[in-house]
Amino acid sequence: MFRIRAFKSYLWSVGLPILLVSCKPTAGNKEEISQIPVKVVVVSMFEIGEDEGDRPGEFQYWVEKFPLSKSLPLTSGFRDLRYNEEKEVLGMVTGIGTAKAAASIMALGTDPRFDLSKAYWIVAGISGVDPEDASVGSAVWAEWVVDGDLAHEIDPREAPSGWETGYVPLRKTEPYEGPLPEDREGFVFQLNPTLVDWAYEFTKNMDLMETEGIQSMSGKYVNFPAVQNGPVVMKGDQLAAMTYWHGALMNEWANDWVSYWTGGKGNFVTSAMEDSGTLQSLTFLANAGKVDLDRVLVLRTASNFTMQHEGINAYESLAGEKLSGEGYSAYIPSLDAAYEVGSKVVNEISDKWEAFQDNPFPTAN
């Protein structure tokens, strides 16, 4: 500071003017950033190959049918974005797994091109489904999303006798030990129940695709009455875990784990991977005032069952669906359900923006 003052004094002494340059932009020269308007963000988790024209993943039907015609780069995310200028709907692919989902959502949420403070978010992807609750091909709106990774674990063969599982809640010493911690962020997320109820009521009477593959698979689950009802739109909660688990014993654990973390309020219906990561990033973004957590929906559609039917074991069930090379019996129907059910809600929000813009607590139609 002394040297600067001395230099200024010198300039004055020799009669030279001082030019003061400010690094802070003024109102006259400030560069305006024109933000891209967004009413709804559609979040999918994977795509196979290109965005359009080949075997579809979760994103392709949105790109082709909605459509999301305009491509926008997202260099800090997993994949480029797609956009519908008329509807002001933005679509993204997060990448598979909690880590990629969390990173991609944060990349979008902090992108200065978008004001997402009033945008609705709809996660629309495929999942496993508990045959106690629904058939494959069903579409399930979640109120509760429970993380299935944050835990202690002992191999069940080394666990104390009497334990039903070797999985122990983090910072606890035995399975399902109470009381629940007061701060459960990251372990469990509850979505806006009013918005979830509205989305369900608005879509519950939709007819979903039912194929011979669904009927054939459902016919093997004769001891599960819910499966025999065929694909339906329903409400049910999700367990999000990075490990692709399968089987009757794991299915029992999933039900107990969801019940534990929701205080008995949640019912496990769908299994997926990414949504606890997505919701964690959205929570952080909400803390920064960039998004509104009351405007988030999670729709998972059932491509496969989470456990075996009578007469086969868990491995045979997993191999039959996952490892056969033919894919899941309800793969295409689940993609179709995610788009058809999800797009009905997206269109309603976009087309009636005046009603939704300032009110994330809609009344069911």
CSV table of C-alpha atoms in Angstrom, one decimal:
chain,number,residue,atom,x,y,z
A,1,MET,CA,0.0,0.0,0.0
A,2,PHE,CA,2.9,2.4,0.9
A,3,ARG,CA,4.5,1.8,-2.6
A,4,ILE,CA,1.2,2.5,-4.4
A,5,ARG,CA,0.7,5.8,-2.5
A,6,ALA,CA,4.4,6.8,-3.2
A,7,PHE,CA,3.9,6.0,-6.9
A,8,LYS,CA,0.8,8.1,-7.1
A,9,SER,CA,2.6,11.0,-5.4
A,10,TYR,CA,5.3,10.7,-7.9
A,11,LEU,CA,2.9,10.9,-10.8
A,12,TRP,CA,1.3,14.0,-9.4
A,13,SER,CA,4.7,15.6,-8.8
A,14,VAL,CA,5.7,15.2,-12.5
A,15,GLY,CA,2.4,16.4,-13.8
A,16,LEU,CA,1.1,13.1,-15.2
A,17,PRO,CA,-2.6,12.1,-14.8
A,18,ILE,CA,-3.6,9.1,-12.9
A,19,LEU,CA,-6.0,6.6,-14.6
A,20,LEU,CA,-8.0,4.7,-12.1
A,21,VAL,CA,-9.2,1.3,-13.5
A,22,SER,CA,-12.0,-0.5,-11.7
A,23,CYS,CA,-12.3,-4.3,-12.0
A,24,LYS,CA,-15.9,-4.1,-10.9
A,25,PRO,CA,-18.4,-3.9,-13.7
A,26,THR,CA,-20.7,-0.9,-13.8
A,27,ALA,CA,-24.4,-0.9,-14.8
A,28,GLY,CA,-23.4,0.5,-18.2
A,29,ASN,CA,-20.9,-2.2,-19.2
A,30,LYS,CA,-22.1,-5.3,-17.3
A,31,GLU,CA,-22.5,-8.2,-19.6
A,32,GLU,CA,-26.0,-9.7,-19.3
A,33,ILE,CA,-26.4,-13.5,-19.2
A,34,SER,CA,-29.5,-14.6,-20.9
A,35,GLN,CA,-30.7,-17.7,-19.0
A,36,ILE,CA,-32.6,-20.5,-20.6
A,37,PRO,CA,-36.1,-20.9,-19.1
A,38,VAL,CA,-36.8,-24.3,-17.5
A,39,LYS,CA,-40.2,-25.4,-16.2
A,40,VAL,CA,-39.4,-29.1,-15.8
A,41,VAL,CA,-36.2,-31.1,-15.6
A,42,VAL,CA,-36.6,-34.8,-16.7
A,43,VAL,CA,-33.9,-36.9,-15.1
A,44,SER,CA,-33.0,-40.3,-16.6
A,45,MET,CA,-30.1,-42.4,-15.6
A,46,PHE,CA,-28.8,-44.3,-18.6
A,47,GLU,CA,-28.9,-44.4,-22.4
A,48,ILE,CA,-27.7,-47.1,-24.8
A,49,GLY,CA,-25.7,-45.7,-27.7
A,50,GLU,CA,-27.1,-42.6,-29.2
A,51,ASP,CA,-30.0,-40.4,-27.9
A,52,GLU,CA,-32.2,-41.5,-30.7
A,53,GLY,CA,-32.5,-44.0,-33.5
A,54,ASP,CA,-31.1,-47.2,-31.9
A,55,ARG,CA,-32.0,-49.5,-29.0
A,56,PRO,CA,-33.6,-47.3,-26.4
A,57,GLY,CA,-32.5,-46.6,-22.8
A,58,GLU,CA,-34.3,-44.4,-20.3
A,59,PHE,CA,-33.7,-41.2,-22.3
A,60,GLN,CA,-34.5,-42.1,-25.9
A,61,TYR,CA,-38.3,-42.0,-25.7
A,62,TRP,CA,-38.1,-38.5,-24.2
A,63,VAL,CA,-35.8,-37.3,-27.0
A,64,GLU,CA,-37.8,-38.9,-29.8
A,65,LYS,CA,-41.4,-38.6,-28.6
A,66,PHE,CA,-41.6,-35.5,-26.4
A,67,PRO,CA,-39.5,-34.4,-28.2
A,68,LEU,CA,-36.3,-33.0,-26.8
A,69,SER,CA,-34.9,-31.8,-30.0
A,70,LYS,CA,-32.2,-29.3,-29.0
A,71,SER,CA,-28.8,-30.5,-27.7
A,72,LEU,CA,-27.0,-28.4,-25.1
A,73,PRO,CA,-23.5,-29.3,-23.9
A,74,LEU,CA,-22.9,-30.1,-20.2
A,75,THR,CA,-19.2,-30.6,-20.1
A,76,SER,CA,-19.1,-31.0,-16.3
A,77,GLY,CA,-21.8,-33.7,-16.4
A,78,PHE,CA,-22.2,-37.2,-17.7
A,79,ARG,CA,-23.9,-36.5,-21.0
A,80,ASP,CA,-25.1,-33.5,-23.0
A,81,LEU,CA,-28.6,-32.1,-22.2
A,82,ARG,CA,-31.6,-32.0,-24.4
A,83,TYR,CA,-34.2,-29.3,-24.5
A,84,ASN,CA,-37.7,-28.5,-25.8
A,85,GLU,CA,-37.9,-24.8,-26.4
A,86,GLU,CA,-41.7,-24.6,-26.8
A,87,LYS,CA,-42.4,-26.6,-23.6
A,88,GLU,CA,-39.3,-25.3,-21.7
A,89,VAL,CA,-38.5,-28.8,-20.6
A,90,LEU,CA,-34.9,-29.9,-20.1
A,91,GLY,CA,-33.8,-33.5,-20.1
A,92,MET,CA,-30.6,-35.1,-18.7
A,93,VAL,CA,-28.8,-38.4,-18.2
A,94,THR,CA,-27.0,-38.7,-14.9
A,95,GLY,CA,-25.0,-41.9,-15.5
A,96,ILE,CA,-25.6,-45.1,-13.6
A,97,GLY,CA,-24.9,-45.2,-9.8
A,98,THR,CA,-25.2,-42.8,-6.9
A,99,ALA,CA,-21.9,-41.0,-7.5
A,100,LYS,CA,-22.5,-40.1,-11.1
A,101,ALA,CA,-26.1,-39.1,-10.3
A,102,ALA,CA,-25.0,-36.8,-7.5
A,103,ALA,CA,-22.2,-35.2,-9.6
A,104,SER,CA,-24.4,-34.7,-12.7
A,105,ILE,CA,-27.2,-33.1,-10.8
A,106,MET,CA,-24.8,-30.8,-9.1
A,107,ALA,CA,-23.2,-29.9,-12.4
A,108,LEU,CA,-26.6,-28.9,-13.8
A,109,GLY,CA,-27.8,-27.2,-10.7
A,110,THR,CA,-24.8,-24.8,-10.6
A,111,ASP,CA,-24.8,-24.1,-14.4
A,112,PRO,CA,-25.3,-20.4,-14.8
A,113,ARG,CA,-27.2,-20.9,-18.0
A,114,PHE,CA,-30.3,-22.0,-16.1
A,115,ASP,CA,-32.5,-20.6,-13.4
A,116,LEU,CA,-33.9,-23.7,-11.8
A,117,SER,CA,-35.4,-22.1,-8.7
A,118,LYS,CA,-39.0,-22.8,-9.8
A,119,ALA,CA,-38.3,-25.8,-12.0
A,120,TYR,CA,-40.0,-29.2,-11.3
A,121,TRP,CA,-37.8,-32.3,-11.3
A,122,ILE,CA,-39.1,-35.7,-12.4
A,123,VAL,CA,-36.8,-38.7,-12.1
A,124,ALA,CA,-38.1,-41.2,-14.6
A,125,GLY,CA,-36.4,-44.6,-14.8
A,126,ILE,CA,-36.7,-48.3,-14.6
A,127,SER,CA,-36.3,-50.5,-11.5
A,128,GLY,CA,-36.9,-53.8,-9.8
A,129,VAL,CA,-40.3,-54.3,-8.1
A,130,ASP,CA,-41.4,-56.3,-5.1
A,131,PRO,CA,-43.9,-59.0,-6.3
A,132,GLU,CA,-45.7,-58.6,-3.0
A,133,ASP,CA,-46.8,-55.2,-4.3
A,134,ALA,CA,-47.0,-55.0,-8.1
A,135,SER,CA,-46.4,-56.6,-11.5
A,136,VAL,CA,-43.6,-55.8,-13.8
A,137,GLY,CA,-44.6,-53.0,-16.2
A,138,SER,CA,-46.0,-51.0,-13.3
A,139,ALA,CA,-45.3,-47.3,-12.7
A,140,VAL,CA,-44.6,-46.3,-9.1
A,141,TRP,CA,-44.6,-42.8,-7.6
A,142,ALA,CA,-42.4,-42.6,-4.5
A,143,GLU,CA,-42.9,-40.5,-1.4
A,144,TRP,CA,-39.9,-42.0,0.5
A,145,VAL,CA,-36.4,-42.7,-1.0
A,146,VAL,CA,-34.1,-44.7,1.4
A,147,ASP,CA,-30.4,-45.1,0.9
A,148,GLY,CA,-29.3,-48.7,1.0
A,149,ASP,CA,-25.5,-48.2,1.2
A,150,LEU,CA,-24.8,-46.1,4.3
A,151,ALA,CA,-24.4,-48.9,6.9
A,152,HIS,CA,-22.1,-51.2,8.8
A,153,GLU,CA,-22.0,-54.8,7.4
A,154,ILE,CA,-20.9,-58.2,8.8
A,155,ASP,CA,-21.1,-61.3,6.6
A,156,PRO,CA,-24.2,-63.1,7.9
A,157,ARG,CA,-22.1,-66.2,8.4
A,158,GLU,CA,-20.1,-64.3,11.1
A,159,ALA,CA,-23.0,-62.4,12.6
A,160,PRO,CA,-24.3,-63.1,16.1
A,161,SER,CA,-26.9,-65.9,16.3
A,162,GLY,CA,-30.4,-64.5,16.1
A,163,TRP,CA,-29.6,-61.7,13.7
A,164,GLU,CA,-31.8,-61.6,10.7
A,165,THR,CA,-29.2,-59.7,8.7
A,166,GLY,CA,-25.6,-58.7,8.9
A,167,TYR,CA,-26.5,-55.2,7.8
A,168,VAL,CA,-26.5,-52.7,10.7
A,169,PRO,CA,-27.5,-49.0,10.5
A,170,LEU,CA,-24.5,-46.6,10.6
A,171,ARG,CA,-23.4,-45.7,14.1
A,172,LYS,CA,-25.6,-48.5,15.6
A,173,THR,CA,-24.4,-51.9,16.9
A,174,GLU,CA,-27.2,-54.3,15.8
A,175,PRO,CA,-29.8,-54.5,13.1
A,176,TYR,CA,-32.7,-52.0,13.2
A,177,GLU,CA,-31.5,-50.6,16.5
A,178,GLY,CA,-33.4,-47.5,17.8
A,179,PRO,CA,-33.9,-44.8,18.2
A,180,LEU,CA,-33.5,-43.3,14.7
A,181,PRO,CA,-31.0,-40.4,14.6
A,182,GLU,CA,-32.7,-36.9,14.5
A,183,ASP,CA,-30.6,-35.9,11.4
A,184,ARG,CA,-31.4,-38.5,8.8
A,185,GLU,CA,-30.3,-36.5,5.7
A,186,GLY,CA,-28.6,-38.8,3.3
A,187,PHE,CA,-30.2,-41.9,4.9
A,188,VAL,CA,-33.8,-41.1,3.9
A,189,PHE,CA,-35.6,-38.5,1.9
A,190,GLN,CA,-39.3,-37.6,2.0
A,191,LEU,CA,-40.7,-35.9,-1.1
A,192,ASN,CA,-43.6,-33.4,-1.0
A,193,PRO,CA,-46.5,-35.7,-0.2
A,194,THR,CA,-49.1,-33.3,-1.7
A,195,LEU,CA,-47.3,-33.3,-5.1
A,196,VAL,CA,-46.8,-37.0,-5.0
A,197,ASP,CA,-50.5,-37.6,-4.3
A,198,TRP,CA,-51.4,-35.2,-7.1
A,199,ALA,CA,-49.1,-37.0,-9.6
A,200,TYR,CA,-50.6,-40.3,-8.6
A,201,GLU,CA,-54.2,-39.2,-8.8
A,202,PHE,CA,-53.5,-37.6,-12.2
A,203,THR,CA,-52.1,-40.8,-13.7
A,204,LYS,CA,-53.6,-43.7,-11.7
A,205,ASN,CA,-56.2,-44.7,-14.4
A,206,MET,CA,-53.7,-44.9,-17.3
A,207,ASP,CA,-53.5,-48.1,-19.2
A,208,LEU,CA,-50.0,-49.5,-19.3
A,209,MET,CA,-48.3,-51.8,-21.8
A,210,GLU,CA,-48.8,-55.5,-21.1
A,211,THR,CA,-47.0,-57.9,-23.3
A,212,GLU,CA,-46.8,-61.7,-23.7
A,213,GLY,CA,-43.5,-61.5,-21.8
A,214,ILE,CA,-45.1,-59.8,-18.9
A,215,GLN,CA,-48.0,-62.3,-18.8
A,216,SER,CA,-45.6,-65.2,-19.1
A,217,MET,CA,-43.4,-63.9,-16.2
A,218,SER,CA,-46.4,-63.0,-14.1
A,219,GLY,CA,-47.9,-66.4,-14.6
A,220,LYS,CA,-44.9,-67.9,-12.7
A,221,TYR,CA,-45.6,-65.7,-9.6
A,222,VAL,CA,-48.9,-67.5,-8.8
A,223,ASN,CA,-48.5,-67.0,-5.1
A,224,PHE,CA,-48.4,-63.2,-5.4
A,225,PRO,CA,-51.9,-61.7,-5.9
A,226,ALA,CA,-50.6,-58.2,-6.7
A,227,VAL,CA,-48.7,-59.6,-9.7
A,228,GLN,CA,-51.9,-61.0,-11.2
A,229,ASN,CA,-53.4,-57.6,-11.5
A,230,GLY,CA,-51.1,-56.7,-14.3
A,231,PRO,CA,-49.2,-53.4,-14.7
A,232,VAL,CA,-50.7,-50.5,-12.7
A,233,VAL,CA,-49.9,-46.9,-11.7
A,234,MET,CA,-49.4,-46.8,-7.9
A,235,LYS,CA,-47.6,-45.2,-5.0
A,236,GLY,CA,-44.7,-47.0,-3.3
A,237,ASP,CA,-41.4,-46.3,-1.8
A,238,GLN,CA,-37.9,-46.9,-3.1
A,239,LEU,CA,-34.7,-48.4,-1.8
A,240,ALA,CA,-31.7,-46.8,-3.6
A,241,ALA,CA,-28.5,-48.9,-3.4
A,242,MET,CA,-25.4,-49.2,-5.6
A,243,THR,CA,-25.4,-53.0,-5.3
A,244,TYR,CA,-27.7,-54.8,-7.6
A,245,TRP,CA,-29.2,-57.2,-5.1
A,246,HIS,CA,-31.7,-60.0,-5.7
A,247,GLY,CA,-33.6,-62.8,-3.9
A,248,ALA,CA,-36.2,-63.4,-1.3
A,249,LEU,CA,-33.9,-62.8,1.7
A,250,MET,CA,-32.6,-59.6,0.3
A,251,ASN,CA,-36.2,-58.6,-0.5
A,252,GLU,CA,-37.2,-59.1,3.1
A,253,TRP,CA,-34.2,-57.0,4.2
A,254,ALA,CA,-35.3,-54.2,1.8
A,255,ASN,CA,-38.8,-54.1,3.3
A,256,ASP,CA,-37.4,-54.0,6.8
A,257,TRP,CA,-34.7,-51.4,5.9
A,258,VAL,CA,-37.2,-49.0,4.3
A,259,SER,CA,-39.6,-49.5,7.2
A,260,TYR,CA,-36.8,-48.8,9.7
A,261,TRP,CA,-35.6,-45.6,8.2
A,262,THR,CA,-39.1,-44.2,7.6
A,263,GLY,CA,-40.3,-44.9,11.1
A,264,GLY,CA,-42.8,-47.5,9.7
A,265,LYS,CA,-44.3,-44.9,7.3
A,266,GLY,CA,-42.7,-46.2,4.1
A,267,ASN,CA,-43.4,-49.4,2.1
A,268,PHE,CA,-40.6,-50.8,-0.1
A,269,VAL,CA,-41.9,-51.4,-3.6
A,270,THR,CA,-39.1,-50.5,-6.1
A,271,SER,CA,-35.3,-51.0,-6.1
A,272,ALA,CA,-33.0,-48.6,-7.9
A,273,MET,CA,-29.5,-47.2,-7.6
A,274,GLU,CA,-29.2,-43.4,-8.1
A,275,ASP,CA,-32.0,-41.5,-6.4
A,276,SER,CA,-30.4,-41.0,-3.0
A,277,GLY,CA,-27.5,-39.3,-4.8
A,278,THR,CA,-29.9,-37.2,-6.9
A,279,LEU,CA,-31.8,-36.1,-3.9
A,280,GLN,CA,-28.7,-35.4,-1.8
A,281,SER,CA,-27.5,-33.0,-4.5
A,282,LEU,CA,-30.9,-31.4,-4.8
A,283,THR,CA,-30.9,-30.9,-1.1
A,284,PHE,CA,-27.6,-29.1,-1.2
A,285,LEU,CA,-28.8,-27.0,-4.2
A,286,ALA,CA,-32.0,-26.2,-2.3
A,287,ASN,CA,-29.9,-25.0,0.7
A,288,ALA,CA,-28.2,-22.6,-1.8
A,289,GLY,CA,-31.6,-21.4,-3.0
A,290,LYS,CA,-31.1,-22.9,-6.5
A,291,VAL,CA,-33.9,-25.5,-6.5
A,292,ASP,CA,-37.1,-26.1,-4.6
A,293,LEU,CA,-37.3,-29.6,-3.0
A,294,ASP,CA,-41.1,-29.4,-2.9
A,295,ARG,CA,-41.0,-29.6,-6.7
A,296,VAL,CA,-39.3,-33.0,-7.0
A,297,LEU,CA,-41.0,-36.3,-8.1
A,298,VAL,CA,-39.5,-39.8,-8.4
A,299,LEU,CA,-41.2,-42.2,-10.8
A,300,ARG,CA,-39.8,-45.7,-11.1
A,301,THR,CA,-41.2,-48.3,-13.5
A,302,ALA,CA,-40.8,-52.0,-13.0
A,303,SER,CA,-38.6,-53.9,-15.5
A,304,ASN,CA,-38.0,-57.0,-13.3
A,305,PHE,CA,-38.9,-58.6,-10.0
A,306,THR,CA,-36.6,-58.2,-7.0
A,307,MET,CA,-36.9,-61.9,-6.0
A,308,GLN,CA,-37.6,-65.3,-7.4
A,309,HIS,CA,-40.8,-67.1,-7.9
A,310,GLU,CA,-41.6,-70.5,-6.4
A,311,GLY,CA,-39.6,-73.4,-7.8
A,312,ILE,CA,-36.3,-71.7,-8.5
A,313,ASN,CA,-33.6,-70.1,-6.3
A,314,ALA,CA,-32.3,-66.6,-6.3
A,315,TYR,CA,-29.4,-67.2,-8.6
A,316,GLU,CA,-31.6,-68.9,-11.2
A,317,SER,CA,-34.0,-66.0,-11.0
A,318,LEU,CA,-31.2,-63.4,-11.5
A,319,ALA,CA,-29.6,-65.4,-14.3
A,320,GLY,CA,-32.9,-65.9,-16.1
A,321,GLU,CA,-33.6,-62.1,-16.2
A,322,LYS,CA,-30.3,-60.4,-15.9
A,323,LEU,CA,-27.8,-62.8,-17.5
A,324,SER,CA,-29.8,-64.5,-20.2
A,325,GLY,CA,-28.8,-62.0,-22.9
A,326,GLU,CA,-32.4,-61.3,-23.7
A,327,GLY,CA,-32.9,-58.6,-21.1
A,328,TYR,CA,-35.7,-58.1,-18.7
A,329,SER,CA,-39.2,-59.4,-19.5
A,330,ALA,CA,-40.6,-55.9,-19.1
A,331,TYR,CA,-37.7,-53.8,-20.3
A,332,ILE,CA,-39.5,-52.1,-23.2
A,333,PRO,CA,-42.8,-51.8,-21.3
A,334,SER,CA,-41.1,-50.2,-18.3
A,335,LEU,CA,-39.4,-47.6,-20.6
A,336,ASP,CA,-42.8,-47.0,-22.2
A,337,ALA,CA,-44.4,-46.6,-18.8
A,338,ALA,CA,-41.7,-44.2,-17.6
A,339,TYR,CA,-42.3,-42.0,-20.7
A,340,GLU,CA,-46.1,-42.2,-20.9
A,341,VAL,CA,-46.8,-41.7,-17.2
A,342,GLY,CA,-44.0,-39.2,-16.7
A,343,SER,CA,-44.8,-37.1,-19.8
A,344,LYS,CA,-48.4,-36.7,-18.8
A,345,VAL,CA,-47.3,-35.0,-15.7
A,346,VAL,CA,-44.6,-33.0,-17.5
A,347,ASN,CA,-47.1,-31.7,-20.1
A,348,GLU,CA,-49.6,-30.8,-17.4
A,349,ILE,CA,-47.1,-28.7,-15.5
A,350,SER,CA,-45.7,-27.1,-18.7
A,351,ASP,CA,-49.1,-26.3,-20.3
A,352,LYS,CA,-50.6,-24.9,-17.1
A,353,TRP,CA,-47.5,-23.1,-15.9
A,354,GLU,CA,-49.5,-20.2,-14.5
A,355,ALA,CA,-51.1,-22.6,-11.9
A,356,PHE,CA,-47.8,-24.4,-11.1
A,357,GLN,CA,-45.2,-21.6,-11.3
A,358,ASP,CA,-45.8,-20.3,-7.8
A,359,ASN,CA,-47.6,-23.3,-6.2
A,360,PRO,CA,-45.9,-26.7,-5.7
A,361,PHE,CA,-48.9,-27.9,-3.8
A,362,PRO,CA,-51.5,-28.6,-6.5
A,363,THR,CA,-54.9,-30.0,-6.1
A,364,ALA,CA,-55.6,-33.3,-7.8
A,365,ASN,CA,-57.8,-33.1,-11.0
